[in-house]
């Protein structure tokens, strides 16, 4: 997977079991975050993502979490952290989706920023820090 490549289509269930296709959010700047509850840098970036969703949501930015984890752990985690963006859950499925997005080694967190045209514009292997997140978002708005 390289930059400027079209995003890969996939469908995963949310915390209530409703299936969502990634194309639902097309037309937004989409920030796709692959993560797990047991991963410390993932825990660290969650409050940042909640803030940024709050700050940039009205301008067409959509964070989407893809948890490679157990449903109940994710439900508890999102309640604790007040997650304000869609959270999709998958075990093996989510791992293979992350691979389609270039995460060959299964590292977490792994974040892919997709522009309004549905092309990949930034890939962050490891924790996404505020300065890089804001710079990336602002270039795409």
Short mmCIF file of N, CA and C in Angstrom, two decimals:
data_model
loop_
_atom_site.label_atom_id
_atom_site.label_comp_id
_atom_site.label_asym_id
_atom_site.label_seq_id
_atom_site.Cartn_x
_atom_site.Cartn_y
_atom_site.Cartn_z
N UNK A 1 0.85 -1.19 0.00
CA UNK A 1 0.00 0.00 0.00
C UNK A 1 0.88 1.23 0.00
N UNK A 2 0.56 2.15 -0.88
CA UNK A 2 1.36 3.37 -0.90
C UNK A 2 0.43 4.57 -0.86
N UNK A 3 1.02 5.72 -0.69
CA UNK A 3 0.24 6.94 -0.63
C UNK A 3 -0.42 7.17 -1.98
N UNK A 4 -1.54 7.84 -1.94
CA UNK A 4 -2.32 8.18 -3.12
C UNK A 4 -3.01 6.98 -3.76
N UNK A 5 -2.94 5.84 -3.10
CA UNK A 5 -3.66 4.66 -3.57
C UNK A 5 -5.11 4.78 -3.09
N UNK A 6 -6.03 4.19 -3.85
CA UNK A 6 -7.43 4.18 -3.41
C UNK A 6 -7.56 3.39 -2.12
N UNK A 7 -8.47 3.83 -1.27
CA UNK A 7 -8.70 3.09 -0.03
C UNK A 7 -9.29 1.71 -0.37
N UNK A 8 -9.05 0.74 0.50
CA UNK A 8 -9.63 -0.60 0.33
C UNK A 8 -11.01 -0.60 0.95
N UNK A 9 -11.96 -1.18 0.25
CA UNK A 9 -13.31 -1.27 0.81
C UNK A 9 -13.39 -2.43 1.78
N UNK A 10 -14.12 -2.23 2.87
CA UNK A 10 -14.35 -3.31 3.82
C UNK A 10 -15.62 -3.02 4.61
N UNK A 11 -16.15 -4.06 5.23
CA UNK A 11 -17.33 -3.95 6.08
C UNK A 11 -17.02 -4.65 7.40
N UNK A 12 -17.32 -3.97 8.50
CA UNK A 12 -17.16 -4.55 9.84
C UNK A 12 -18.33 -4.10 10.72
N UNK A 13 -18.65 -4.86 11.77
CA UNK A 13 -19.72 -4.44 12.67
C UNK A 13 -19.24 -3.39 13.68
N UNK A 14 -20.19 -2.56 14.12
CA UNK A 14 -19.90 -1.62 15.20
C UNK A 14 -20.19 -2.30 16.54
N UNK A 15 -20.19 -1.52 17.62
CA UNK A 15 -20.34 -2.10 18.95
C UNK A 15 -21.73 -2.70 19.20
N UNK A 16 -22.70 -2.31 18.37
CA UNK A 16 -24.05 -2.87 18.51
C UNK A 16 -24.29 -4.00 17.50
N UNK A 17 -23.26 -4.35 16.73
CA UNK A 17 -23.40 -5.42 15.76
C UNK A 17 -23.90 -4.98 14.39
N UNK A 18 -24.10 -3.66 14.21
CA UNK A 18 -24.54 -3.14 12.91
C UNK A 18 -23.34 -3.06 11.99
N UNK A 19 -23.48 -3.63 10.79
CA UNK A 19 -22.35 -3.63 9.85
C UNK A 19 -22.24 -2.30 9.12
N UNK A 20 -21.02 -1.83 8.96
CA UNK A 20 -20.75 -0.57 8.25
C UNK A 20 -19.71 -0.81 7.17
N UNK A 21 -19.92 -0.17 6.02
CA UNK A 21 -18.92 -0.20 4.96
C UNK A 21 -18.16 1.12 5.02
N UNK A 22 -16.86 1.06 4.82
CA UNK A 22 -16.01 2.26 4.90
C UNK A 22 -16.49 3.37 3.95
N UNK A 23 -17.13 3.00 2.85
CA UNK A 23 -17.57 4.01 1.87
C UNK A 23 -18.68 4.92 2.43
N UNK A 24 -19.31 4.50 3.54
CA UNK A 24 -20.32 5.36 4.18
C UNK A 24 -19.77 6.74 4.50
N UNK A 25 -18.49 6.79 4.79
CA UNK A 25 -17.89 8.06 5.23
C UNK A 25 -17.14 8.77 4.11
N UNK A 26 -17.25 8.27 2.90
CA UNK A 26 -16.54 8.89 1.78
C UNK A 26 -17.01 10.33 1.61
N UNK A 27 -16.10 11.18 1.17
CA UNK A 27 -16.41 12.60 1.06
C UNK A 27 -15.91 13.36 2.27
N UNK A 28 -15.58 12.64 3.32
CA UNK A 28 -14.93 13.24 4.50
C UNK A 28 -13.43 12.99 4.42
N UNK A 29 -12.69 13.72 5.23
CA UNK A 29 -11.32 13.33 5.53
C UNK A 29 -11.47 12.24 6.60
N UNK A 30 -11.13 11.02 6.25
CA UNK A 30 -11.36 9.88 7.14
C UNK A 30 -10.06 9.44 7.78
N UNK A 31 -10.07 9.32 9.10
CA UNK A 31 -8.89 8.87 9.83
C UNK A 31 -9.21 7.51 10.42
N UNK A 32 -8.60 6.51 9.83
CA UNK A 32 -8.88 5.12 10.15
C UNK A 32 -7.79 4.64 11.09
N UNK A 33 -8.18 4.30 12.32
CA UNK A 33 -7.22 3.95 13.35
C UNK A 33 -7.39 2.50 13.77
N UNK A 34 -6.38 1.69 13.48
CA UNK A 34 -6.37 0.28 13.91
C UNK A 34 -5.70 0.24 15.28
N UNK A 35 -6.36 -0.39 16.25
CA UNK A 35 -5.87 -0.31 17.63
C UNK A 35 -6.40 -1.49 18.44
N UNK A 36 -5.96 -1.56 19.70
CA UNK A 36 -6.45 -2.57 20.65
C UNK A 36 -6.42 -1.99 22.06
N UNK A 37 -7.30 -2.50 22.92
CA UNK A 37 -7.40 -1.95 24.29
C UNK A 37 -6.15 -2.20 25.12
N UNK A 38 -5.40 -3.26 24.79
CA UNK A 38 -4.22 -3.63 25.59
C UNK A 38 -2.95 -2.90 25.16
N UNK A 39 -3.08 -2.01 24.17
CA UNK A 39 -1.90 -1.36 23.58
C UNK A 39 -1.72 0.03 24.17
N UNK A 40 -0.65 0.28 25.00
CA UNK A 40 -0.50 1.58 25.67
C UNK A 40 -0.50 2.80 24.75
N UNK A 41 0.23 2.80 23.60
CA UNK A 41 0.16 3.99 22.74
C UNK A 41 -1.24 4.20 22.15
N UNK A 42 -1.99 3.12 21.98
CA UNK A 42 -3.38 3.24 21.50
C UNK A 42 -4.21 3.97 22.55
N UNK A 43 -4.03 3.58 23.81
CA UNK A 43 -4.76 4.22 24.90
C UNK A 43 -4.42 5.70 24.96
N UNK A 44 -3.14 5.99 24.71
CA UNK A 44 -2.65 7.36 24.81
C UNK A 44 -3.24 8.26 23.72
N UNK A 45 -3.41 7.71 22.51
CA UNK A 45 -3.89 8.57 21.43
C UNK A 45 -5.42 8.72 21.41
N UNK A 46 -6.13 7.87 22.15
CA UNK A 46 -7.60 7.96 22.12
C UNK A 46 -8.14 9.33 22.56
N UNK A 47 -7.69 9.89 23.71
CA UNK A 47 -8.21 11.21 24.09
C UNK A 47 -7.91 12.29 23.04
N UNK A 48 -6.77 12.18 22.36
CA UNK A 48 -6.43 13.11 21.28
C UNK A 48 -7.45 12.99 20.15
N UNK A 49 -7.79 11.76 19.78
CA UNK A 49 -8.74 11.54 18.69
C UNK A 49 -10.13 12.07 19.05
N UNK A 50 -10.51 11.89 20.32
CA UNK A 50 -11.79 12.42 20.80
C UNK A 50 -11.80 13.94 20.66
N UNK A 51 -10.70 14.59 21.07
CA UNK A 51 -10.57 16.06 20.94
C UNK A 51 -10.64 16.50 19.49
N UNK A 52 -9.87 15.81 18.64
CA UNK A 52 -9.80 16.22 17.23
C UNK A 52 -11.14 15.99 16.52
N UNK A 53 -11.84 14.93 16.90
CA UNK A 53 -13.17 14.67 16.29
C UNK A 53 -14.11 15.81 16.67
N UNK A 54 -14.02 16.22 17.94
CA UNK A 54 -14.84 17.32 18.45
C UNK A 54 -14.52 18.61 17.68
N UNK A 55 -13.22 18.84 17.51
CA UNK A 55 -12.74 20.10 16.92
C UNK A 55 -12.97 20.17 15.42
N UNK A 56 -12.76 19.08 14.70
CA UNK A 56 -12.77 19.11 13.24
C UNK A 56 -13.99 18.43 12.60
N UNK A 57 -14.81 17.76 13.42
CA UNK A 57 -15.95 17.01 12.88
C UNK A 57 -16.86 17.84 11.99
N UNK A 58 -17.16 19.07 12.41
CA UNK A 58 -18.07 19.93 11.64
C UNK A 58 -17.47 20.31 10.30
N UNK A 59 -16.14 20.19 10.18
CA UNK A 59 -15.48 20.57 8.94
C UNK A 59 -15.24 19.37 8.02
N UNK A 60 -15.86 18.24 8.37
CA UNK A 60 -15.78 17.09 7.48
C UNK A 60 -14.66 16.12 7.78
N UNK A 61 -14.27 16.05 9.06
CA UNK A 61 -13.25 15.07 9.45
C UNK A 61 -13.95 13.96 10.23
N UNK A 62 -13.67 12.71 9.87
CA UNK A 62 -14.30 11.59 10.55
C UNK A 62 -13.26 10.57 11.01
N UNK A 63 -13.12 10.45 12.32
CA UNK A 63 -12.29 9.38 12.88
C UNK A 63 -13.11 8.10 12.90
N UNK A 64 -12.47 6.99 12.61
CA UNK A 64 -13.11 5.67 12.71
C UNK A 64 -12.11 4.73 13.37
N UNK A 65 -12.53 4.13 14.46
CA UNK A 65 -11.67 3.15 15.13
C UNK A 65 -11.96 1.77 14.60
N UNK A 66 -10.90 0.99 14.40
CA UNK A 66 -11.05 -0.43 14.06
C UNK A 66 -10.30 -1.20 15.14
N UNK A 67 -11.07 -1.80 16.04
CA UNK A 67 -10.46 -2.48 17.19
C UNK A 67 -10.19 -3.94 16.85
N UNK A 68 -8.95 -4.33 17.06
CA UNK A 68 -8.56 -5.72 16.88
C UNK A 68 -8.59 -6.31 18.29
N UNK A 69 -9.79 -6.61 18.74
CA UNK A 69 -9.98 -6.89 20.15
C UNK A 69 -11.34 -7.53 20.40
N UNK A 70 -11.57 -7.87 21.66
CA UNK A 70 -12.80 -8.47 22.13
C UNK A 70 -13.87 -7.39 22.31
N UNK A 71 -15.07 -7.67 21.83
CA UNK A 71 -16.16 -6.68 21.84
C UNK A 71 -16.37 -6.05 23.21
N UNK A 72 -16.49 -6.85 24.26
CA UNK A 72 -16.81 -6.30 25.59
C UNK A 72 -15.71 -5.37 26.09
N UNK A 73 -14.45 -5.73 25.83
CA UNK A 73 -13.33 -4.86 26.24
C UNK A 73 -13.42 -3.51 25.52
N UNK A 74 -13.80 -3.55 24.25
CA UNK A 74 -13.90 -2.32 23.47
C UNK A 74 -15.06 -1.45 23.97
N UNK A 75 -16.18 -2.10 24.28
CA UNK A 75 -17.33 -1.35 24.81
C UNK A 75 -16.94 -0.64 26.11
N UNK A 76 -16.28 -1.37 27.02
CA UNK A 76 -15.86 -0.77 28.29
C UNK A 76 -14.88 0.38 28.05
N UNK A 77 -13.94 0.17 27.15
CA UNK A 77 -12.91 1.17 26.83
C UNK A 77 -13.56 2.45 26.27
N UNK A 78 -14.46 2.29 25.31
CA UNK A 78 -15.06 3.47 24.68
C UNK A 78 -15.92 4.24 25.68
N UNK A 79 -16.56 3.53 26.61
CA UNK A 79 -17.33 4.20 27.67
C UNK A 79 -16.39 5.01 28.56
N UNK A 80 -15.31 4.38 28.98
CA UNK A 80 -14.34 5.03 29.88
C UNK A 80 -13.76 6.29 29.25
N UNK A 81 -13.42 6.20 27.96
CA UNK A 81 -12.75 7.31 27.28
C UNK A 81 -13.72 8.28 26.60
N UNK A 82 -15.01 8.00 26.66
CA UNK A 82 -15.99 8.89 26.02
C UNK A 82 -15.78 9.02 24.53
N UNK A 83 -15.52 7.91 23.86
CA UNK A 83 -15.24 7.93 22.42
C UNK A 83 -16.46 8.44 21.65
N UNK A 84 -16.24 9.46 20.81
CA UNK A 84 -17.32 10.16 20.11
C UNK A 84 -17.28 9.91 18.60
N UNK A 85 -16.67 8.81 18.19
CA UNK A 85 -16.61 8.48 16.76
C UNK A 85 -16.92 7.00 16.59
N UNK A 86 -17.28 6.58 15.38
CA UNK A 86 -17.66 5.19 15.16
C UNK A 86 -16.53 4.23 15.51
N UNK A 87 -16.90 3.14 16.14
CA UNK A 87 -15.93 2.13 16.54
C UNK A 87 -16.36 0.81 15.92
N UNK A 88 -15.52 0.27 15.06
CA UNK A 88 -15.79 -1.02 14.44
C UNK A 88 -14.91 -2.06 15.11
N UNK A 89 -15.39 -3.29 15.14
CA UNK A 89 -14.67 -4.34 15.86
C UNK A 89 -14.50 -5.56 14.97
N UNK A 90 -13.30 -6.11 14.98
CA UNK A 90 -13.07 -7.35 14.26
C UNK A 90 -11.80 -7.97 14.77
N UNK A 91 -11.73 -9.27 14.78
CA UNK A 91 -10.51 -9.94 15.22
C UNK A 91 -9.65 -10.20 13.99
N UNK A 92 -9.71 -11.42 13.46
CA UNK A 92 -8.94 -11.77 12.27
C UNK A 92 -9.27 -10.86 11.10
N UNK A 93 -10.56 -10.54 10.94
CA UNK A 93 -10.98 -9.69 9.82
C UNK A 93 -10.26 -8.35 9.86
N UNK A 94 -10.21 -7.76 11.05
CA UNK A 94 -9.59 -6.44 11.19
C UNK A 94 -8.09 -6.51 10.89
N UNK A 95 -7.46 -7.62 11.24
CA UNK A 95 -6.03 -7.79 10.96
C UNK A 95 -5.81 -7.83 9.45
N UNK A 96 -6.66 -8.57 8.73
CA UNK A 96 -6.47 -8.65 7.29
C UNK A 96 -6.79 -7.32 6.61
N UNK A 97 -7.74 -6.56 7.17
CA UNK A 97 -8.03 -5.23 6.62
C UNK A 97 -6.83 -4.31 6.83
N UNK A 98 -6.24 -4.36 8.02
CA UNK A 98 -5.04 -3.55 8.30
C UNK A 98 -3.94 -3.89 7.30
N UNK A 99 -3.81 -5.17 6.97
CA UNK A 99 -2.80 -5.59 5.98
C UNK A 99 -3.10 -4.98 4.61
N UNK A 100 -4.38 -4.95 4.23
CA UNK A 100 -4.74 -4.34 2.94
C UNK A 100 -4.33 -2.87 2.92
N UNK A 101 -4.28 -2.25 4.09
CA UNK A 101 -3.87 -0.85 4.20
C UNK A 101 -2.37 -0.71 4.44
N UNK A 102 -1.64 -1.78 4.23
CA UNK A 102 -0.18 -1.68 4.28
C UNK A 102 0.46 -2.06 5.59
N UNK A 103 -0.32 -2.51 6.57
CA UNK A 103 0.24 -2.85 7.88
C UNK A 103 0.69 -4.32 7.86
N UNK A 104 1.78 -4.56 7.15
CA UNK A 104 2.24 -5.93 6.92
C UNK A 104 2.64 -6.65 8.19
N UNK A 105 3.12 -5.89 9.18
CA UNK A 105 3.67 -6.53 10.38
C UNK A 105 2.70 -6.50 11.56
N UNK A 106 1.49 -6.03 11.31
CA UNK A 106 0.48 -6.05 12.36
C UNK A 106 0.80 -5.15 13.54
N UNK A 107 1.54 -4.07 13.29
CA UNK A 107 1.86 -3.18 14.42
C UNK A 107 0.64 -2.34 14.78
N UNK A 108 0.53 -2.01 16.07
CA UNK A 108 -0.55 -1.18 16.58
C UNK A 108 0.03 -0.10 17.47
N UNK A 109 -0.55 1.09 17.49
CA UNK A 109 -1.61 1.54 16.59
C UNK A 109 -1.09 1.74 15.17
N UNK A 110 -2.03 1.78 14.24
CA UNK A 110 -1.70 1.99 12.84
C UNK A 110 -2.82 2.84 12.28
N UNK A 111 -2.47 4.02 11.78
CA UNK A 111 -3.49 4.98 11.38
C UNK A 111 -3.31 5.37 9.92
N UNK A 112 -4.42 5.37 9.20
CA UNK A 112 -4.42 5.71 7.78
C UNK A 112 -5.34 6.91 7.59
N UNK A 113 -4.83 7.96 6.95
CA UNK A 113 -5.65 9.15 6.67
C UNK A 113 -6.04 9.10 5.19
N UNK A 114 -7.35 9.19 4.96
CA UNK A 114 -7.90 9.08 3.61
C UNK A 114 -8.52 10.42 3.24
N UNK A 115 -8.16 10.95 2.06
CA UNK A 115 -8.68 12.26 1.69
C UNK A 115 -10.13 12.16 1.19
N UNK A 116 -10.70 13.32 0.88
CA UNK A 116 -12.13 13.37 0.49
C UNK A 116 -12.39 12.59 -0.80
N UNK A 117 -11.36 12.38 -1.59
CA UNK A 117 -11.50 11.64 -2.86
C UNK A 117 -11.33 10.13 -2.67
N UNK A 118 -11.11 9.71 -1.40
CA UNK A 118 -10.98 8.28 -1.14
C UNK A 118 -9.58 7.73 -1.38
N UNK A 119 -8.58 8.63 -1.41
CA UNK A 119 -7.19 8.18 -1.59
C UNK A 119 -6.41 8.30 -0.28
N UNK A 120 -5.48 7.39 -0.09
CA UNK A 120 -4.66 7.39 1.12
C UNK A 120 -3.65 8.52 1.04
N UNK A 121 -3.65 9.40 2.05
CA UNK A 121 -2.72 10.53 1.99
C UNK A 121 -1.68 10.53 3.10
N UNK A 122 -1.88 9.68 4.13
CA UNK A 122 -0.88 9.62 5.20
C UNK A 122 -1.02 8.28 5.91
N UNK A 123 0.11 7.66 6.21
CA UNK A 123 0.10 6.43 6.99
C UNK A 123 1.01 6.64 8.19
N UNK A 124 0.46 6.37 9.37
CA UNK A 124 1.23 6.53 10.60
C UNK A 124 1.37 5.17 11.26
N UNK A 125 2.60 4.69 11.31
CA UNK A 125 2.90 3.44 11.98
C UNK A 125 3.30 3.78 13.40
N UNK A 126 2.49 3.42 14.39
CA UNK A 126 2.76 3.84 15.76
C UNK A 126 1.91 5.04 16.11
N UNK A 127 2.15 5.58 17.29
CA UNK A 127 1.32 6.65 17.82
C UNK A 127 1.30 7.89 16.93
N UNK A 128 0.10 8.41 16.70
CA UNK A 128 -0.08 9.64 15.95
C UNK A 128 -0.11 10.79 16.95
N UNK A 129 0.84 11.70 16.83
CA UNK A 129 0.92 12.85 17.75
C UNK A 129 0.08 14.02 17.22
N UNK A 130 -0.32 14.89 18.14
CA UNK A 130 -1.21 16.00 17.78
C UNK A 130 -0.67 16.85 16.64
N UNK A 131 0.60 17.23 16.68
CA UNK A 131 1.12 18.15 15.65
C UNK A 131 1.01 17.54 14.26
N UNK A 132 1.37 16.28 14.13
CA UNK A 132 1.30 15.61 12.81
C UNK A 132 -0.16 15.42 12.40
N UNK A 133 -1.00 15.04 13.36
CA UNK A 133 -2.43 14.85 13.06
C UNK A 133 -3.04 16.15 12.54
N UNK A 134 -2.78 17.26 13.24
CA UNK A 134 -3.38 18.53 12.83
C UNK A 134 -2.84 19.01 11.49
N UNK A 135 -1.53 18.86 11.31
CA UNK A 135 -0.93 19.27 10.04
C UNK A 135 -1.53 18.49 8.88
N UNK A 136 -1.65 17.17 9.08
CA UNK A 136 -2.20 16.30 8.03
C UNK A 136 -3.66 16.66 7.74
N UNK A 137 -4.45 16.83 8.79
CA UNK A 137 -5.87 17.17 8.62
C UNK A 137 -6.00 18.51 7.89
N UNK A 138 -5.24 19.50 8.33
CA UNK A 138 -5.38 20.84 7.76
C UNK A 138 -4.99 20.91 6.29
N UNK A 139 -4.04 20.06 5.86
CA UNK A 139 -3.68 20.08 4.44
C UNK A 139 -4.80 19.48 3.58
N UNK A 140 -5.69 18.70 4.19
CA UNK A 140 -6.72 18.01 3.42
C UNK A 140 -8.08 18.70 3.47
N UNK A 141 -8.24 19.70 4.35
CA UNK A 141 -9.55 20.35 4.47
C UNK A 141 -9.78 21.35 3.34
#
